[in-house]
Amino acid sequence: MQTNLAPEFRGTPDGEEADAILRACVHCGFCTATCPTYQLLGDELDGPRGRIYLIKEMLEGAAVSAKTQLHLDRCLTCRSCETTCPSGVRYGRLVDIGRRIVDERVGRGTAESALRWSLRKGLVSRPLFGGALALGRIAKAFVPSQMSRRIPASSPAGAWPAARHARRMIALEGCVQPSIAPSIDAALARVLDRVGISLVRVGGGGCCAALPFHLDDHDGARAYARRNIDAWWPHVEAGAEAIVVTASGCGVMVKDYAHLLARDPAYAARGERVAALARDTIEVVAPEWKSIAPLVALDKGPQRVAFHAPCSLQHGMRIRGEVEEILRAIGHELLPVADAHLCCGSAGTYSILQPELSSRLRRNKLAALEADRPNVIASANIGCQTHLAAGTSRPVRHWIELLDERMFGGSPAGRR
Ligand code: SF4
Ligand code: SF4
């Protein structure tokens, strides 16, 4: 698509990057069919091709309005359109640029700005979020069931094995996951410990940066990325093999640190190194499968499992089918899930900022996941898990917990 950038964008890094992305788009519209918001709303401007056009017009100097902002806000950044696109258009990057410019031009009302500010500050602060969650859990018994379902139940972590192996990997500290489900990282630590790898918590880090980034606080996001790099760096230099992220929504962000910090001379090289070391859970489990398989107890009987592949895993990282293979290999029955490419509506803070669309997407997703009455819904991202769990009475768990439960052996500390 030919674009004539307005003078203020010519020669700027964002303008040039957007121009290159726009040139790749041939306007074919294949992506529209797989866009969840287009499917719900049926408006071209609520699909990728329409949003691309809005961003192109803005970069060419057209006036922008609250309507432009709304169409971009309704996008989940699920990147299903990237998977479908035959021309390799990097839509996710384009919409990040577009949103930042729209927000600068149009601004936001006081109430919305306050909500976004409180999400940026509240969710990334572990003491604040952990305290609020603890209070919510106490109040859970006294509030209506519709509300109590939104408060995630506690899941005890179990033992975290001591760091006893020469092979080491670093765990992302994260922000909300340690309060909601400390069991996830601990399960991965036990799985890896049994095959000779210590997963270490290094302290000093925190939020991966995705939360502020997707709330258009790009400077704040860079600050979180630098903080994590500072915390990890001594361990990277000491030979840590990987930085493992059990929430795929966070993993896709850490893998983007090279891009996020590319214009920061002090951190660009470190950002690149860290991004190259970042791994999703499946990317450290699959290569060790030959050592893990003999430690799996296959006599526990199959559970009927429906796997929800998070968008960050299947579209963001392009990892498809591998988790399902492991779940089958440990003896579970994997149920078919219709429209598995579609987002569940969680999408970071989308469920709070676009509650109606988010609820409709969750209803559709749960209908697909529960069609064959699974015993458990498995996923790979804490955001999807808590969002789905709020709409069903079935257990929703991270798949690494299902693997941990089926393994035996390892250190006594590793047994539950
Ligand atoms: S983003 Fe890709 S699929 Fe969508 S209109 Fe452009 S070229 Fe076609
Ligand atoms: S990222 Fe998802 S919601 Fe946004 S345009 Fe692409 S497919 Fe649609």
XYZ file of C-alpha atoms in Angstrom, residues 13-14 16-18 21 90 92-94 96-97 213 218 222 225 229 252-264 267-276:
40
model
C 11.670 6.071 13.541
C 7.951 5.366 14.119
C 9.503 5.007 8.808
C 8.635 1.740 10.551
C 4.903 2.283 10.009
C 4.646 -2.104 7.434
C 3.275 -6.755 11.285
C 0.714 -5.583 16.158
C 3.626 -3.186 15.774
C 1.589 -0.869 13.534
C 1.143 0.178 18.844
C 2.420 3.145 16.801
C 3.175 -0.845 27.246
C 5.998 3.218 26.569
C 11.115 0.636 29.130
C 12.397 -3.771 31.105
C 17.608 -6.682 32.860
C 6.066 -12.301 24.108
C 6.956 -8.966 25.741
C 10.356 -10.125 27.065
C 11.130 -11.511 23.604
C 10.537 -7.983 22.324
C 13.046 -6.272 24.659
C 15.523 -5.891 21.791
C 12.986 -3.804 19.907
C 11.716 -1.982 23.003
C 15.216 -0.848 23.990
C 16.712 -0.511 20.501
C 17.067 3.282 20.854
C 18.577 3.150 24.361
C 20.569 -1.088 27.232
C 20.217 -1.975 23.536
C 22.832 -4.755 23.566
C 21.608 -6.198 26.858
C 18.019 -6.048 25.626
C 19.048 -8.053 22.588
C 20.842 -10.680 24.677
C 17.950 -11.023 27.121
C 15.398 -11.257 24.302
C 17.439 -14.056 22.737
